[in-house]
mmCIF file of C-alpha atoms and ligand atoms in Angstrom:
data_model
loop_
_atom_site.group_PDB
_atom_site.id
_atom_site.type_symbol
_atom_site.label_atom_id
_atom_site.label_comp_id
_atom_site.label_asym_id
_atom_site.label_seq_id
_atom_site.Cartn_x
_atom_site.Cartn_y
_atom_site.Cartn_z
ATOM 1 C CA MET A 259 0.000 0.000 0.000
ATOM 2 C CA ASN A 260 1.559 3.332 -0.958
ATOM 3 C CA ILE A 261 1.238 6.636 0.834
ATOM 4 C CA VAL A 262 -1.700 7.774 -1.322
ATOM 5 C CA ASP A 263 -3.635 4.600 -0.450
ATOM 6 C CA ILE A 264 -2.910 5.146 3.216
ATOM 7 C CA GLU A 265 -4.135 8.733 3.037
ATOM 8 C CA LEU A 266 -7.292 7.494 1.269
ATOM 9 C CA ALA A 267 -7.810 4.789 3.898
ATOM 10 C CA LYS A 268 -7.417 7.415 6.600
ATOM 11 C CA GLU A 269 -9.892 9.716 4.898
ATOM 12 C CA ASN A 270 -12.384 6.862 4.815
ATOM 13 C CA MET A 271 -11.743 6.163 8.472
ATOM 14 C CA ALA A 272 -12.210 9.836 9.261
ATOM 15 C CA GLY A 273 -15.456 9.785 7.338
ATOM 16 C CA GLN A 274 -16.707 6.713 9.191
ATOM 17 C CA PHE A 275 -15.948 7.901 12.681
ATOM 18 C CA ASN A 276 -16.101 11.665 12.223
ATOM 19 C CA THR A 277 -13.362 11.999 14.789
ATOM 20 C CA THR A 278 -13.621 15.042 16.997
ATOM 21 C CA LEU A 279 -10.537 14.472 19.102
ATOM 22 C CA SER A 280 -7.181 12.913 18.177
ATOM 23 C CA ILE A 281 -4.783 12.217 21.013
ATOM 24 C CA VAL A 282 -1.138 12.009 19.971
ATOM 25 C CA VAL A 283 1.233 10.233 22.357
ATOM 26 C CA PRO A 284 4.990 10.051 21.603
ATOM 27 C CA VAL A 285 6.527 6.984 23.212
ATOM 28 C CA TYR A 286 10.168 6.152 23.758
ATOM 29 C CA ASN A 287 11.000 3.272 26.094
ATOM 30 C CA GLU A 288 7.912 3.667 28.242
ATOM 31 C CA GLN A 289 7.085 0.014 28.949
ATOM 32 C CA GLU A 290 6.785 0.668 32.709
ATOM 33 C CA VAL A 291 4.172 3.375 32.357
ATOM 34 C CA LEU A 292 2.369 2.688 29.060
ATOM 35 C CA PRO A 293 -0.291 0.227 30.343
ATOM 36 C CA LEU A 294 -1.049 2.544 33.266
ATOM 37 C CA PHE A 295 -1.202 5.552 30.950
ATOM 38 C CA HIS A 296 -3.559 3.763 28.597
ATOM 39 C CA HIS A 297 -5.783 2.707 31.470
ATOM 40 C CA GLU A 298 -5.975 6.270 32.853
ATOM 41 C CA LEU A 299 -6.591 7.736 29.412
ATOM 42 C CA SER A 300 -9.339 5.208 28.648
ATOM 43 C CA THR A 301 -10.987 5.948 32.005
ATOM 44 C CA GLU A 302 -11.012 9.656 31.227
ATOM 45 C CA LEU A 303 -12.278 9.091 27.683
ATOM 46 C CA ALA A 304 -15.123 6.955 29.026
ATOM 47 C CA ARG A 305 -16.298 10.149 30.750
ATOM 48 C CA LEU A 306 -16.562 11.817 27.341
ATOM 49 C CA PRO A 307 -19.081 9.514 25.635
ATOM 50 C CA ASN A 308 -20.137 12.156 23.125
ATOM 51 C CA GLU A 309 -16.689 12.613 21.653
ATOM 52 C CA GLN A 310 -15.400 10.459 18.809
ATOM 53 C CA VAL A 311 -11.820 9.901 19.830
ATOM 54 C CA GLU A 312 -8.794 8.334 18.154
ATOM 55 C CA ILE A 313 -5.560 7.637 20.002
ATOM 56 C CA ILE A 314 -2.323 7.791 18.028
ATOM 57 C CA TYR A 315 0.651 6.192 19.733
ATOM 58 C CA VAL A 316 3.965 6.964 18.052
ATOM 59 C CA ASN A 317 6.726 4.541 18.923
ATOM 60 C CA ASP A 318 9.910 6.549 18.540
ATOM 61 C CA GLY A 319 12.298 3.620 18.065
ATOM 62 C CA SER A 320 11.897 2.186 21.577
ATOM 63 C CA THR A 321 14.368 -0.537 22.480
ATOM 64 C CA ASP A 322 12.118 -2.034 25.173
ATOM 65 C CA ASN A 323 8.685 -3.672 24.789
ATOM 66 C CA SER A 324 6.736 -0.451 24.171
ATOM 67 C CA TRP A 325 5.846 -1.404 20.576
ATOM 68 C CA GLN A 326 4.597 -4.871 21.599
ATOM 69 C CA ILE A 327 2.499 -3.262 24.340
ATOM 70 C CA MET A 328 1.028 -0.829 21.804
ATOM 71 C CA GLN A 329 0.190 -3.667 19.431
ATOM 72 C CA THR A 330 -1.629 -5.475 22.239
ATOM 73 C CA LEU A 331 -3.504 -2.298 23.158
ATOM 74 C CA SER A 332 -4.579 -1.837 19.544
ATOM 75 C CA THR A 333 -6.155 -5.293 19.504
ATOM 76 C CA GLN A 334 -8.039 -4.568 22.750
ATOM 77 C CA THR A 335 -9.325 -1.033 22.182
ATOM 78 C CA ALA A 336 -11.139 0.586 19.281
ATOM 79 C CA HIS A 337 -9.832 3.590 17.384
ATOM 80 C CA ILE A 338 -6.159 3.292 18.145
ATOM 81 C CA GLU A 339 -3.496 3.853 15.557
ATOM 82 C CA CYS A 340 0.070 2.851 16.382
ATOM 83 C CA LEU A 341 2.912 4.237 14.311
ATOM 84 C CA ASN A 342 6.296 2.591 14.509
ATOM 85 C CA LEU A 343 9.157 4.846 13.453
ATOM 86 C CA SER A 344 12.150 3.056 11.950
ATOM 87 C CA ARG A 345 14.482 4.343 14.716
ATOM 88 C CA ASN A 346 14.644 6.956 17.450
ATOM 89 C CA PHE A 347 14.147 10.259 15.617
ATOM 90 C CA GLY A 348 13.474 12.317 18.764
ATOM 91 C CA LYS A 349 10.280 13.601 20.330
ATOM 92 C CA GLU A 350 9.880 16.478 17.875
ATOM 93 C CA ALA A 351 9.856 14.068 14.897
ATOM 94 C CA ALA A 352 7.519 11.680 16.728
ATOM 95 C CA LEU A 353 5.073 14.536 17.319
ATOM 96 C CA THR A 354 5.318 15.500 13.654
ATOM 97 C CA ALA A 355 4.431 11.911 12.668
ATOM 98 C CA GLY A 356 1.475 11.965 15.073
ATOM 99 C CA LEU A 357 0.156 15.292 13.764
ATOM 100 C CA ASP A 358 0.541 14.082 10.153
ATOM 101 C CA HIS A 359 -1.678 11.092 10.917
ATOM 102 C CA ALA A 360 -4.262 12.729 13.177
ATOM 103 C CA CYS A 361 -7.620 13.292 11.523
ATOM 104 C CA GLY A 362 -9.617 14.749 14.411
ATOM 105 C CA GLU A 363 -11.187 18.194 14.420
ATOM 106 C CA CYS A 364 -8.803 18.947 17.256
ATOM 107 C CA VAL A 365 -5.607 17.291 18.433
ATOM 108 C CA VAL A 366 -4.221 16.990 21.954
ATOM 109 C CA ILE A 367 -0.602 16.046 22.568
ATOM 110 C CA LEU A 368 0.033 14.024 25.724
ATOM 111 C CA ASP A 369 3.288 12.625 27.160
ATOM 112 C CA ALA A 370 3.104 8.917 27.913
ATOM 113 C CA ASP A 371 4.395 9.288 31.483
ATOM 114 C CA LEU A 372 1.177 10.835 32.893
ATOM 115 C CA GLN A 373 2.909 14.165 33.525
ATOM 116 C CA ASP A 374 0.244 15.680 31.276
ATOM 117 C CA PRO A 375 -2.888 14.584 33.153
ATOM 118 C CA PRO A 376 -5.656 13.231 30.849
ATOM 119 C CA CYS A 377 -8.235 14.473 33.406
ATOM 120 C CA LEU A 378 -7.713 17.975 31.970
ATOM 121 C CA LEU A 379 -9.144 16.949 28.585
ATOM 122 C CA PRO A 380 -12.709 18.210 29.310
ATOM 123 C CA GLN A 381 -11.341 21.663 30.251
ATOM 124 C CA MET A 382 -9.261 21.779 27.078
ATOM 125 C CA LEU A 383 -12.176 20.721 24.894
ATOM 126 C CA ALA A 384 -14.394 23.354 26.526
ATOM 127 C CA ALA A 385 -11.811 26.058 25.702
ATOM 128 C CA TRP A 386 -11.635 24.798 22.108
ATOM 129 C CA ARG A 387 -15.429 24.845 21.789
ATOM 130 C CA GLN A 388 -15.367 28.448 22.986
ATOM 131 C CA GLY A 389 -13.295 29.283 19.922
ATOM 132 C CA ALA A 390 -9.653 28.708 20.869
ATOM 133 C CA ASP A 391 -7.356 27.340 18.166
ATOM 134 C CA VAL A 392 -4.605 26.575 20.630
ATOM 135 C CA VAL A 393 -5.065 25.681 24.275
ATOM 136 C CA ASN A 394 -1.654 26.089 25.917
ATOM 137 C CA MET A 395 -1.202 24.091 29.092
ATOM 138 C CA LYS A 396 1.071 26.147 31.309
ATOM 139 C CA ARG A 397 3.027 24.425 34.036
ATOM 140 C CA GLY A 398 2.257 25.937 37.432
ATOM 141 C CA ILE A 399 3.799 23.953 40.259
ATOM 142 C CA ARG A 400 6.184 21.350 38.859
ATOM 143 C CA HIS A 401 6.566 18.329 41.064
ATOM 144 C CA ASP A 402 9.597 16.094 40.970
ATOM 145 C CA GLU A 403 11.826 18.589 39.185
ATOM 146 C CA SER A 404 15.127 19.656 40.682
ATOM 147 C CA LYS A 405 15.814 23.293 41.585
ATOM 148 C CA ILE A 406 18.674 23.367 39.058
ATOM 149 C CA LYS A 407 16.367 22.165 36.242
ATOM 150 C CA LEU A 408 13.739 24.765 37.209
ATOM 151 C CA PHE A 409 16.381 27.503 37.280
ATOM 152 C CA CYS A 410 17.757 26.447 33.880
ATOM 153 C CA ALA A 411 14.207 26.278 32.454
ATOM 154 C CA SER A 412 13.306 29.756 33.689
ATOM 155 C CA THR A 413 16.612 31.244 32.426
ATOM 156 C CA TYR A 414 16.045 29.574 29.065
ATOM 157 C CA TYR A 415 12.479 30.867 28.719
ATOM 158 C CA TRP A 416 13.720 34.360 29.629
ATOM 159 C CA LEU A 417 16.380 34.119 26.914
ATOM 160 C CA LEU A 418 13.898 32.792 24.365
ATOM 161 C CA ASP A 419 11.439 35.590 25.277
ATOM 162 C CA HIS A 420 14.096 38.178 24.466
ATOM 163 C CA LEU A 421 15.542 36.518 21.386
ATOM 164 C CA SER A 422 12.688 34.867 19.563
ATOM 165 C CA ASP A 423 10.880 36.657 16.754
ATOM 166 C CA VAL A 424 7.733 34.632 17.544
ATOM 167 C CA PRO A 425 6.078 34.930 20.952
ATOM 168 C CA ILE A 426 6.611 31.522 22.585
ATOM 169 C CA GLU A 427 4.651 31.222 25.816
ATOM 170 C CA ARG A 428 6.711 30.572 28.949
ATOM 171 C CA ASP A 429 6.465 27.261 30.795
ATOM 172 C CA VAL A 430 4.269 25.680 28.141
ATOM 173 C CA GLY A 431 5.580 22.344 26.907
ATOM 174 C CA ASP A 432 4.153 20.204 24.133
ATOM 175 C CA PHE A 433 0.972 19.517 26.127
ATOM 176 C CA ARG A 434 -1.542 21.512 24.075
ATOM 177 C CA LEU A 435 -4.750 21.284 22.145
ATOM 178 C CA LEU A 436 -4.570 22.332 18.505
ATOM 179 C CA SER A 437 -7.550 22.994 16.259
ATOM 180 C CA ARG A 438 -7.738 21.329 12.843
ATOM 181 C CA ARG A 439 -6.752 24.509 11.000
ATOM 182 C CA MET A 440 -3.725 24.926 13.290
ATOM 183 C CA VAL A 441 -2.635 21.347 12.588
ATOM 184 C CA ASP A 442 -3.070 21.882 8.854
ATOM 185 C CA HIS A 443 -0.896 24.999 8.991
ATOM 186 C CA ILE A 444 1.747 23.266 11.111
ATOM 187 C CA LYS A 445 1.866 20.456 8.560
ATOM 188 C CA GLN A 446 2.842 23.030 5.933
ATOM 189 C CA LEU A 447 6.015 23.972 7.820
ATOM 190 C CA PRO A 448 8.742 21.934 6.122
ATOM 191 C CA GLU A 449 11.724 22.559 8.398
ATOM 192 C CA ARG A 450 13.916 19.674 9.552
ATOM 193 C CA ASN A 451 15.104 21.536 12.620
ATOM 194 C CA ARG A 452 11.808 21.026 14.421
ATOM 195 C CA TYR A 453 11.445 22.901 17.650
ATOM 196 C CA MET A 454 7.806 22.020 18.229
ATOM 197 C CA LYS A 455 7.138 24.609 20.942
ATOM 198 C CA GLY A 456 8.092 27.278 18.421
ATOM 199 C CA ILE A 457 6.369 25.594 15.493
ATOM 200 C CA MET A 458 3.118 25.322 17.449
ATOM 201 C CA SER A 459 3.316 29.002 18.414
ATOM 202 C CA TRP A 460 4.279 30.302 14.983
ATOM 203 C CA PRO A 461 0.859 30.258 13.232
ATOM 204 C CA GLY A 462 -0.690 32.390 15.996
ATOM 205 C CA PHE A 463 -4.522 32.270 15.751
ATOM 206 C CA LYS A 464 -6.644 32.367 18.884
ATOM 207 C CA GLN A 465 -4.614 31.172 21.832
ATOM 208 C CA THR A 466 -5.759 30.531 25.349
ATOM 209 C CA THR A 467 -3.830 29.296 28.360
ATOM 210 C CA ILE A 468 -4.794 27.018 31.226
ATOM 211 C CA THR A 469 -2.430 26.618 34.186
ATOM 212 C CA PHE A 470 -2.047 23.214 35.806
ATOM 213 C CA ASP A 471 0.152 21.544 38.417
ATOM 214 C CA ARG A 472 2.496 19.167 36.657
ATOM 215 C CA PRO A 473 2.882 15.898 38.532
ATOM 216 C CA GLY A 474 6.067 13.836 38.532
ATOM 217 C CA ARG A 475 6.548 10.856 36.227
ATOM 218 C CA ALA A 476 4.213 7.971 37.061
ATOM 219 C CA ALA A 477 7.032 5.472 36.339
ATOM 220 C CA GLY A 478 10.254 5.187 34.367
ATOM 221 C CA GLU A 479 12.957 7.760 33.796
ATOM 222 C CA THR A 480 13.131 11.047 31.901
ATOM 223 C CA LYS A 481 14.563 10.580 28.408
ATOM 224 C CA TRP A 482 16.465 13.866 28.306
ATOM 225 C CA SER A 483 20.003 14.260 29.541
ATOM 226 C CA PHE A 484 21.257 17.735 30.401
ATOM 227 C CA LEU A 485 23.235 17.905 27.151
ATOM 228 C CA GLU A 486 20.174 16.940 25.088
ATOM 229 C CA LEU A 487 18.170 19.685 26.780
ATOM 230 C CA VAL A 488 20.911 22.184 25.912
ATOM 231 C CA ARG A 489 20.841 20.931 22.291
ATOM 232 C CA LEU A 490 17.054 21.290 22.156
ATOM 233 C CA GLY A 491 17.325 24.760 23.677
ATOM 234 C CA LEU A 492 19.916 25.834 21.115
ATOM 235 C CA SER A 493 17.818 24.438 18.310
ATOM 236 C CA GLY A 494 14.869 26.512 19.613
ATOM 237 C CA ILE A 495 16.886 29.714 19.600
ATOM 238 C CA THR A 496 18.496 29.155 16.198
ATOM 239 C CA ALA A 497 15.194 28.064 14.624
ATOM 240 C CA PHE A 498 13.241 31.107 15.792
ATOM 241 C CA SER A 499 15.745 33.923 15.951
ATOM 242 C CA VAL A 500 18.604 35.415 13.993
ATOM 243 C CA ARG A 501 19.381 37.819 16.818
ATOM 244 C CA PRO A 502 22.510 35.923 17.984
ATOM 245 C CA LEU A 503 23.983 36.659 14.528
ATOM 246 C CA LYS A 504 23.105 40.313 14.853
ATOM 247 C CA MET A 505 24.510 40.336 18.381
ATOM 248 C CA ALA A 506 27.886 39.299 16.942
ATOM 249 C CA SER A 507 27.882 42.390 14.702
ATOM 250 C CA TRP A 508 26.831 44.643 17.564
ATOM 251 C CA LEU A 509 29.491 43.178 19.826
ATOM 252 C CA GLY A 510 32.124 43.647 17.112
ATOM 253 C CA GLY A 511 31.023 47.264 16.620
ATOM 254 C CA ALA A 512 31.039 48.004 20.345
ATOM 255 C CA ILE A 513 34.502 46.497 20.873
ATOM 256 C CA SER A 514 35.931 48.436 17.906
ATOM 257 C CA LEU A 515 34.520 51.652 19.347
ATOM 258 C CA VAL A 516 36.020 50.987 22.763
ATOM 259 C CA ALA A 517 39.337 50.046 21.122
ATOM 260 C CA PHE A 518 39.323 53.306 19.136
ATOM 261 C CA PHE A 519 38.851 55.483 22.222
ATOM 262 C CA TYR A 520 41.348 53.444 24.181
ATOM 263 C CA GLY A 521 43.861 53.980 21.338
ATOM 264 C CA LEU A 522 43.269 57.745 21.496
ATOM 265 C CA TRP A 523 43.810 57.661 25.255
ATOM 266 C CA VAL A 524 47.091 55.737 24.891
ATOM 267 C CA MET A 525 48.291 58.185 22.223
ATOM 268 C CA PHE A 526 47.356 61.144 24.407
ATOM 269 C CA LYS A 527 49.197 59.668 27.410
ATOM 270 C CA THR A 528 52.302 58.986 25.360
ATOM 271 C CA LEU A 529 52.374 62.438 23.702
ATOM 272 C CA VAL A 530 51.442 64.587 26.714
ATOM 273 C CA PHE A 531 52.970 62.675 29.642
ATOM 274 C CA GLY A 532 55.604 60.777 27.688
ATOM 275 C CA GLU A 533 54.347 57.566 29.365
ATOM 276 C CA ALA A 534 55.279 54.309 27.711
ATOM 277 C CA VAL A 535 52.470 52.125 26.397
ATOM 278 C CA ALA A 536 51.222 49.695 29.099
ATOM 279 C CA GLY A 537 53.102 46.475 28.872
ATOM 280 C CA TYR A 538 52.761 42.760 28.393
ATOM 281 C CA PRO A 539 49.748 41.904 30.673
ATOM 282 C CA THR A 540 47.447 44.401 28.965
ATOM 283 C CA ILE A 541 48.317 43.098 25.503
ATOM 284 C CA VAL A 542 47.828 39.460 26.516
ATOM 285 C CA LEU A 543 44.509 40.276 28.192
ATOM 286 C CA ILE A 544 43.188 42.160 25.186
ATOM 287 C CA GLN A 545 44.301 39.411 22.799
ATOM 288 C CA LEU A 546 42.669 36.706 24.881
ATOM 289 C CA PHE A 547 39.475 38.726 25.155
ATOM 290 C CA LEU A 548 39.277 39.373 21.433
ATOM 291 C CA GLY A 549 40.224 35.763 20.624
ATOM 292 C CA GLY A 550 37.400 34.557 22.866
ATOM 293 C CA ILE A 551 34.864 36.877 21.270
ATOM 294 C CA GLN A 552 35.988 35.839 17.786
ATOM 295 C CA LEU A 553 35.702 32.122 18.533
ATOM 296 C CA LEU A 554 32.304 32.679 20.143
ATOM 297 C CA THR A 555 30.960 34.505 17.113
ATOM 298 C CA ILE A 556 32.419 31.891 14.744
ATOM 299 C CA GLY A 557 30.672 29.275 16.900
ATOM 300 C CA ILE A 558 27.339 31.118 16.623
ATOM 301 C CA LEU A 559 27.835 31.371 12.861
ATOM 302 C CA GLY A 560 28.654 27.648 12.793
ATOM 303 C CA GLU A 561 25.386 26.792 14.567
ATOM 304 C CA TYR A 562 23.420 28.514 11.819
ATOM 305 C CA VAL A 563 25.543 27.225 8.933
ATOM 306 C CA GLY A 564 25.220 23.665 10.278
ATOM 307 C CA ARG A 565 21.468 24.015 10.361
ATOM 308 C CA VAL A 566 21.351 25.428 6.841
ATOM 309 C CA PHE A 567 23.396 22.383 5.765
ATOM 310 C CA ILE A 568 20.896 20.010 7.390
ATOM 311 C CA GLU A 569 17.906 21.845 5.901
ATOM 312 C CA SER A 570 19.488 21.828 2.440
ATOM 313 C CA LYS A 571 19.638 18.020 2.429
ATOM 314 C CA LYS A 572 15.837 17.895 2.650
ATOM 315 C CA ARG A 573 15.852 14.502 4.337
ATOM 316 C CA PRO A 574 12.546 13.189 5.642
ATOM 317 C CA ILE A 575 11.745 14.172 9.222
ATOM 318 C CA TYR A 576 10.960 10.563 10.134
ATOM 319 C CA LEU A 577 10.577 7.151 8.534
ATOM 320 C CA LEU A 578 7.639 4.935 9.269
ATOM 321 C CA MET A 579 8.223 1.189 9.545
ATOM 322 C CA ASP A 580 4.800 -0.134 10.596
ATOM 323 C CA VAL A 581 1.301 1.177 11.117
ATOM 324 C CA GLU A 582 -1.105 -0.828 13.263
ATOM 325 C CA SER A 583 -4.650 0.279 13.473
ATOM 326 C CA SER A 584 -7.468 -1.192 15.534
ATOM 327 C CA ALA A 585 -10.111 0.272 13.221
ATOM 328 C CA GLN A 586 -8.610 -0.830 9.950
ATOM 329 C CA ALA A 587 -5.464 -2.854 9.444
ATOM 330 C CA ILE A 588 -2.821 -1.164 7.353
ATOM 331 C CA PRO A 589 -0.041 -3.603 6.402
ATOM 332 C CA SER A 590 3.506 -3.062 7.532
ATOM 333 C CA GLU A 591 5.512 -1.283 4.952
ATOM 334 C CA MET A 592 8.398 1.128 4.949
ATOM 335 C CA GLN A 593 7.086 4.558 3.986
ATOM 336 C CA GLN A 594 8.674 7.899 3.884
ATOM 337 C CA HIS A 595 7.397 11.319 4.899
ATOM 338 C CA GLY A 596 9.010 14.700 4.966
HETATM 339 N N1 LIG B 299 10.006 10.855 23.929
HETATM 340 C C1 LIG B 299 10.070 10.475 22.593
HETATM 341 N N2 LIG B 299 11.288 10.423 21.970
HETATM 342 C C2 LIG B 299 12.445 10.756 22.597
HETATM 343 C C3 LIG B 299 12.363 11.194 23.947
HETATM 344 C C4 LIG B 299 11.131 11.226 24.577
HETATM 345 O O1 LIG B 299 9.030 10.151 21.985
HETATM 346 O O2 LIG B 299 13.511 10.676 21.975
HETATM 347 C C5 LIG B 299 8.681 10.891 24.606
HETATM 348 C C6 LIG B 299 8.639 10.144 25.934
HETATM 349 O O3 LIG B 299 8.354 8.768 25.763
HETATM 350 C C7 LIG B 299 7.503 10.869 26.655
HETATM 351 C C8 LIG B 299 7.653 12.305 26.138
HETATM 352 O O4 LIG B 299 8.413 12.229 24.940
HETATM 353 O O5 LIG B 299 6.231 10.384 26.292
HETATM 354 C C9 LIG B 299 8.343 13.196 27.148
HETATM 355 O O6 LIG B 299 9.587 12.640 27.540
HETATM 356 P P1 LIG B 299 10.139 12.766 29.026
HETATM 357 O O7 LIG B 299 9.049 12.458 30.013
HETATM 358 O O8 LIG B 299 11.362 11.935 29.138
HETATM 359 O O9 LIG B 299 10.507 14.305 29.112
HETATM 360 P P2 LIG B 299 10.371 15.278 30.390
HETATM 361 O O10 LIG B 299 8.969 15.176 30.882
HETATM 362 O O11 LIG B 299 11.365 14.777 31.385
HETATM 363 O O12 LIG B 299 10.695 16.635 29.829
HETATM 364 MG MG1 LIG B 300 8.011 13.489 31.351
#
């Protein structure tokens, strides 16, 4: 079955069930928590009998039994679609795959570890029905997160606030509701460097925010190391701002100006007081300072050039290996999206 057939099959499915709500769940090595998550989600969905819901689990190349668990779930519950990516492409790619396959009138993104409580779904749907295109779920109290992580997060959001050309709401993760037209616009954004928090903010439209207390993980471990968070943070800044590049020019200009006046002062001292030019330490200090600034700006330039290089290759954002659907079986086949 090729991609066109799959899209047609999905359109038929959408027609049959007239899905109002798609729930997209990225999953990477979540075997400890997945059955519990599914149970909690199903319990909450049972309280919404009037909604036609589809659940889209995206297995992001898990090395544990997450995919087998998903397959079992899809045989037990109706309206589940399980996507199996060909390897670990990262959460941003997994979300992209989920959004590409969602056919609901609105889409909610939920983490599999129950840190995004499914009991908030009715509130989110109510906000959507009142006209919101995006319901941002802002983290109020964050349980189970170290003071250092909270400090780094707040510094990062401050930086992003000041650098980004697009307003990206503070303390809002990927837990959001998106209307159909938002999802359709997001699907048009072709970039490979996918910082989803930025991508989901970029189209704008009517946004509303609900604050919630974020619980700790129900089970398992976080999948992000400190270095990966720094990489994600950098990718957010470089994807949504060119200000660091401009800062390099401003810094260069400012240092040249200071150097000019300092040169005048040295000349004046030498001519009027006959004082010798300050010696070795000053020269070494200035050289080190300028060397540091130059390397820093080359590094900033490198970050952007590297990303241009990756974009220019136009590789697919993710590769799909299998699709399992409880409503309609779609055979395993390697397909490509991008
Ligand atoms: N995740 C993913 N691919 C990855 C890393 C994480 O799909 O490469 C999923 C993970 O299974 C979870 C969600 O993204 O459902 C959030 O991950 P995690 O809880 O580790 O992040 P944190 O809450 O610590 O920021
Ligand atoms: Mg988590």
